[in-house]
Tab-separated table of C-alpha atoms in Angstrom:
chain	number	residue	atom	x	y	z
V	1	GLN	CA	-73.420	-83.283	199.404
V	2	LYS	CA	-74.531	-85.774	201.974
V	3	GLU	CA	-75.340	-84.173	205.313
V	4	VAL	CA	-76.617	-85.564	208.543
V	5	GLU	CA	-77.622	-83.054	211.193
V	6	GLN	CA	-77.990	-83.550	214.912
V	7	ASN	CA	-78.304	-81.200	217.844
V	8	SER	CA	-74.988	-81.526	219.664
V	9	GLY	CA	-76.537	-80.942	223.080
V	10	PRO	CA	-75.858	-81.676	225.806
V	11	LEU	CA	-79.325	-83.085	226.321
V	12	SER	CA	-80.001	-83.585	230.002
V	13	VAL	CA	-82.746	-86.030	231.026
V	14	PRO	CA	-83.700	-87.218	234.522
V	15	GLU	CA	-83.256	-90.882	235.286
V	16	GLY	CA	-86.357	-92.878	234.413
V	17	ALA	CA	-87.642	-90.363	231.868
V	18	ILE	CA	-87.770	-90.699	228.080
V	19	ALA	CA	-84.825	-89.350	226.120
V	20	SER	CA	-85.647	-88.190	222.589
V	21	LEU	CA	-82.858	-87.806	220.046
V	22	ASN	CA	-83.445	-86.382	216.585
V	23	CYS	CA	-81.613	-86.431	213.288
V	24	THR	CA	-82.274	-84.991	209.844
V	25	TYR	CA	-80.597	-85.903	206.589
V	26	SER	CA	-80.297	-84.140	203.291
V	27	ASP	CA	-80.160	-86.896	200.676
V	28	ARG	CA	-83.639	-88.104	199.732
V	29	VAL	CA	-82.361	-91.366	198.283
V	30	SER	CA	-80.921	-92.492	201.615
V	31	GLN	CA	-81.803	-96.116	202.202
V	32	SER	CA	-80.573	-97.205	205.602
V	33	PHE	CA	-80.451	-95.484	208.946
V	34	PHE	CA	-78.548	-96.380	212.075
V	35	TRP	CA	-78.119	-95.165	215.597
V	36	TYR	CA	-74.785	-95.738	217.295
V	37	ARG	CA	-73.794	-95.065	220.881
V	38	GLN	CA	-70.281	-93.841	221.602
V	39	TYR	CA	-68.782	-93.554	225.045
V	40	SER	CA	-65.933	-91.112	225.497
V	41	GLY	CA	-62.702	-92.488	224.064
V	42	LYS	CA	-64.398	-95.570	222.671
V	43	SER	CA	-65.542	-96.600	219.214
V	44	PRO	CA	-69.226	-96.539	218.240
V	45	GLU	CA	-71.482	-99.484	218.961
V	46	LEU	CA	-74.674	-100.194	217.035
V	47	ILE	CA	-77.927	-99.562	218.905
V	48	MET	CA	-80.612	-99.681	216.247
V	49	SER	CA	-81.092	-99.900	212.514
V	50	ILE	CA	-84.204	-98.912	210.586
V	51	TYR	CA	-84.977	-99.101	206.898
V	52	SER	CA	-88.670	-98.350	206.388
V	53	ASN	CA	-91.056	-95.670	207.570
V	54	GLY	CA	-92.573	-96.068	211.007
V	55	ASP	CA	-91.397	-97.262	214.382
V	56	LYS	CA	-89.052	-100.068	215.315
V	57	GLU	CA	-88.766	-101.140	218.940
V	58	ASP	CA	-85.976	-103.061	220.636
V	59	GLY	CA	-86.151	-103.213	224.402
V	60	ARG	CA	-86.003	-99.689	225.805
V	61	PHE	CA	-85.095	-98.252	222.408
V	62	THR	CA	-87.475	-97.141	219.655
V	63	ALA	CA	-86.294	-95.812	216.316
V	64	GLN	CA	-88.654	-93.751	214.212
V	65	LEU	CA	-88.211	-93.002	210.528
V	66	ASN	CA	-90.076	-90.508	208.363
V	67	LYS	CA	-88.618	-90.454	204.866
V	68	ALA	CA	-91.014	-87.782	203.610
V	69	SER	CA	-89.745	-85.379	206.252
V	70	GLN	CA	-86.210	-86.778	206.113
V	71	TYR	CA	-85.830	-87.336	209.799
V	72	VAL	CA	-85.043	-90.224	212.048
V	73	SER	CA	-85.294	-90.278	215.817
V	74	LEU	CA	-84.353	-92.469	218.733
V	75	LEU	CA	-86.369	-92.755	221.923
V	76	ILE	CA	-84.857	-94.231	225.058
V	77	ARG	CA	-87.413	-95.227	227.677
V	78	ASP	CA	-86.662	-95.541	231.382
V	79	SER	CA	-83.351	-93.734	230.921
V	80	GLN	CA	-80.457	-95.004	233.025
V	81	PRO	CA	-77.209	-93.240	233.975
V	82	SER	CA	-75.402	-95.836	231.852
V	83	ASP	CA	-77.215	-94.415	228.821
V	84	SER	CA	-75.140	-91.241	229.176
V	85	ALA	CA	-73.066	-91.126	225.996
V	86	THR	CA	-72.918	-89.511	222.581
V	87	TYR	CA	-75.474	-90.875	220.137
V	88	LEU	CA	-74.529	-90.837	216.484
V	89	CYS	CA	-77.029	-90.903	213.669
V	90	ALA	CA	-75.709	-92.552	210.511
V	91	VAL	CA	-77.092	-92.795	207.011
V	92	LYS	CA	-76.251	-95.098	204.138
V	93	ILE	CA	-77.171	-93.933	200.677
V	94	GLU	CA	-77.058	-97.033	198.480
V	95	ALA	CA	-78.826	-100.220	199.475
V	96	GLY	CA	-76.510	-102.529	197.633
V	97	GLY	CA	-73.429	-100.414	197.444
V	98	ALA	CA	-70.274	-100.562	199.463
V	99	ASP	CA	-70.391	-96.972	200.611
V	100	GLY	CA	-69.382	-96.133	204.111
V	101	LEU	CA	-71.861	-94.486	206.432
V	102	THR	CA	-72.265	-90.731	206.756
V	103	PHE	CA	-72.400	-89.697	210.392
V	104	GLY	CA	-73.889	-86.745	212.177
V	105	LYS	CA	-71.787	-84.994	214.815
V	106	GLY	CA	-73.689	-86.729	217.550
V	107	THR	CA	-75.871	-85.675	220.477
V	108	HIS	CA	-74.327	-85.747	223.927
V	109	LEU	CA	-76.900	-87.261	226.282
V	110	ILE	CA	-76.641	-86.899	230.049
V	111	ILE	CA	-78.929	-88.925	232.304
V	112	GLN	CA	-79.176	-87.270	235.692
V	113	PRO	CA	-79.492	-89.693	238.641
R	1	GLY	CA	-70.689	-112.373	215.799
R	2	ALA	CA	-69.389	-109.651	213.487
R	3	VAL	CA	-66.331	-108.797	215.544
R	4	VAL	CA	-63.782	-106.333	214.234
R	5	SER	CA	-60.416	-106.219	215.957
R	6	GLN	CA	-58.100	-103.224	215.692
R	7	HIS	CA	-54.514	-102.968	216.867
R	8	PRO	CA	-52.845	-101.117	218.477
R	9	SER	CA	-55.352	-99.344	220.685
R	10	ARG	CA	-52.963	-96.544	221.482
R	11	VAL	CA	-49.693	-95.387	219.954
R	12	ILE	CA	-47.375	-92.468	220.554
R	13	CYS	CA	-44.791	-91.692	217.911
R	14	LYS	CA	-42.365	-88.972	217.018
R	15	SER	CA	-42.956	-86.555	214.196
R	16	GLY	CA	-41.648	-87.896	210.897
R	17	THR	CA	-42.065	-91.560	211.700
R	18	SER	CA	-44.634	-93.980	210.267
R	19	VAL	CA	-47.311	-95.893	212.120
R	20	LYS	CA	-49.197	-98.981	210.972
R	21	ILE	CA	-52.684	-99.804	212.236
R	22	GLU	CA	-54.235	-103.222	211.660
R	23	CYS	CA	-57.911	-104.035	211.287
R	24	ARG	CA	-59.138	-107.610	211.271
R	25	SER	CA	-62.570	-109.130	210.834
R	26	LEU	CA	-62.491	-112.084	213.223
R	27	ASP	CA	-65.564	-114.109	212.362
R	28	PHE	CA	-66.505	-112.989	208.881
R	29	GLN	CA	-64.927	-112.079	205.592
R	30	ALA	CA	-64.927	-108.449	204.586
R	31	THR	CA	-64.284	-107.547	200.974
R	32	THR	CA	-64.692	-103.917	201.975
R	33	MET	CA	-63.478	-102.142	205.082
R	34	PHE	CA	-63.753	-98.490	205.944
R	35	TRP	CA	-61.308	-96.221	207.740
R	36	TYR	CA	-62.639	-93.295	209.757
R	37	ARG	CA	-60.917	-90.531	211.675
R	38	GLN	CA	-62.405	-88.639	214.585
R	39	PHE	CA	-61.008	-85.459	216.121
R	40	PRO	CA	-62.111	-84.429	219.625
R	41	LYS	CA	-65.774	-83.453	219.801
R	42	GLN	CA	-66.134	-84.023	216.061
R	43	SER	CA	-68.014	-86.555	214.027
R	44	LEU	CA	-66.520	-89.596	212.396
R	45	MET	CA	-65.130	-88.673	209.001
R	46	LEU	CA	-64.706	-91.339	206.360
R	47	MET	CA	-61.128	-91.332	205.118
R	48	ALA	CA	-61.091	-94.186	202.669
R	49	THR	CA	-62.742	-97.365	201.535
R	50	SER	CA	-60.449	-100.358	201.526
R	51	ASN	CA	-61.148	-102.981	198.864
R	52	GLU	CA	-59.672	-106.463	199.036
R	53	GLY	CA	-57.298	-107.058	196.170
R	54	SER	CA	-57.552	-103.598	194.682
R	55	LYS	CA	-56.681	-99.997	195.386
R	56	ALA	CA	-58.401	-98.104	198.124
R	57	THR	CA	-60.824	-95.305	197.361
R	58	TYR	CA	-59.981	-92.106	199.211
R	59	GLU	CA	-62.350	-89.337	200.204
R	60	GLN	CA	-61.760	-85.850	198.959
R	61	GLY	CA	-59.011	-84.120	200.876
R	62	VAL	CA	-57.366	-87.291	202.161
R	63	GLU	CA	-53.813	-87.756	200.868
R	64	LYS	CA	-53.423	-91.269	199.507
R	65	ASP	CA	-49.629	-91.073	199.658
R	66	LYS	CA	-49.737	-90.173	203.316
R	67	PHE	CA	-52.365	-92.674	204.420
R	68	LEU	CA	-51.394	-95.963	202.800
R	69	ILE	CA	-54.031	-98.656	202.832
R	70	ASN	CA	-53.424	-102.310	202.101
R	71	HIS	CA	-56.228	-104.878	202.016
R	72	ALA	CA	-54.363	-108.039	201.130
R	73	SER	CA	-56.854	-110.572	202.460
R	74	LEU	CA	-60.539	-110.872	203.200
R	75	THR	CA	-59.932	-110.419	206.910
R	76	LEU	CA	-57.165	-107.844	207.153
R	77	SER	CA	-56.779	-104.213	206.181
R	78	THR	CA	-53.927	-101.976	207.292
R	79	LEU	CA	-53.601	-98.214	207.449
R	80	THR	CA	-50.116	-96.740	207.539
R	81	VAL	CA	-49.722	-93.106	208.489
R	82	THR	CA	-46.475	-92.082	206.844
R	83	SER	CA	-44.269	-89.215	207.986
R	84	ALA	CA	-46.671	-88.457	210.797
R	85	HIS	CA	-47.093	-84.910	212.055
R	86	PRO	CA	-48.773	-83.600	215.213
R	87	GLU	CA	-51.857	-82.631	213.196
R	88	ASP	CA	-52.314	-86.314	212.362
R	89	SER	CA	-52.991	-86.990	216.028
R	90	SER	CA	-56.510	-88.362	216.122
R	91	PHE	CA	-58.710	-91.358	216.832
R	92	TYR	CA	-58.606	-93.769	213.878
R	93	ILE	CA	-61.368	-96.350	213.623
R	94	CYS	CA	-61.838	-99.129	211.116
R	95	SER	CA	-65.134	-100.777	210.303
R	96	ALA	CA	-66.576	-103.514	208.152
R	97	SER	CA	-69.927	-104.931	207.212
R	98	SER	CA	-70.666	-108.587	207.747
R	99	GLY	CA	-73.230	-108.620	204.954
R	100	GLY	CA	-74.282	-106.779	201.862
R	101	GLY	CA	-77.160	-104.452	201.200
R	102	ASN	CA	-78.409	-102.655	204.269
R	103	SER	CA	-76.133	-104.360	206.775
R	104	PRO	CA	-74.745	-102.036	209.450
R	105	LEU	CA	-71.083	-101.383	209.997
R	106	HIS	CA	-69.266	-102.934	212.922
R	107	PHE	CA	-66.411	-100.965	214.357
R	108	GLY	CA	-63.039	-101.874	215.742
R	109	ASN	CA	-62.056	-100.436	219.111
R	110	GLY	CA	-60.129	-97.628	217.497
R	111	THR	CA	-56.525	-96.454	217.672
R	112	ARG	CA	-55.579	-93.310	219.546
R	113	LEU	CA	-52.590	-91.831	217.691
R	114	THR	CA	-50.511	-89.131	219.327
R	115	VAL	CA	-47.667	-87.606	217.333
R	116	THR	CA	-45.172	-85.647	219.374
């Protein structure tokens, strides 16, 4: 069974600090990994995608993937109050398949002004 | 690019009635679309995979006769909740991928369904 685990939080971080969000997954053959941000009452929006081991940076966001340990993380530098949201980790099993993503329950992030 | 439009954004209906939700890919063709449901403070749960020109694939525990999916064109999939009950009240979100392989999913704005 495919499982994606996240700490539900809330994770409270002071404004300007680094927010660190973690995610573990159970299926070793997982190919693609995504971080989505979801504001309350809204649909998810894509923040980052990562496919190979290591770090991937995009602006204030850095995704980290470690397939051997089966975890993926998201770092948010210089956290802003507008970053307060629920962050969903999502995993896709087959590279070329048409499977939908498997989502974690999300981590509720609160950036304190 | 990769815009997915979903309509309506909010609907309130009476128990026993049916509700249709539309999902359109505006600037790309989507042979496959996905329908998710999200209850309050829960994760997104995949309900079904909608395939253009063929029958949808439903996840375990999702009643195919209750949640009718039609994917008649490369840009439109519809989800009809038939004989809705209060327990069907949820946030329904469609999504599609603009490319194959490792392409991410892009989500519609979701439909908040309330059954009274």
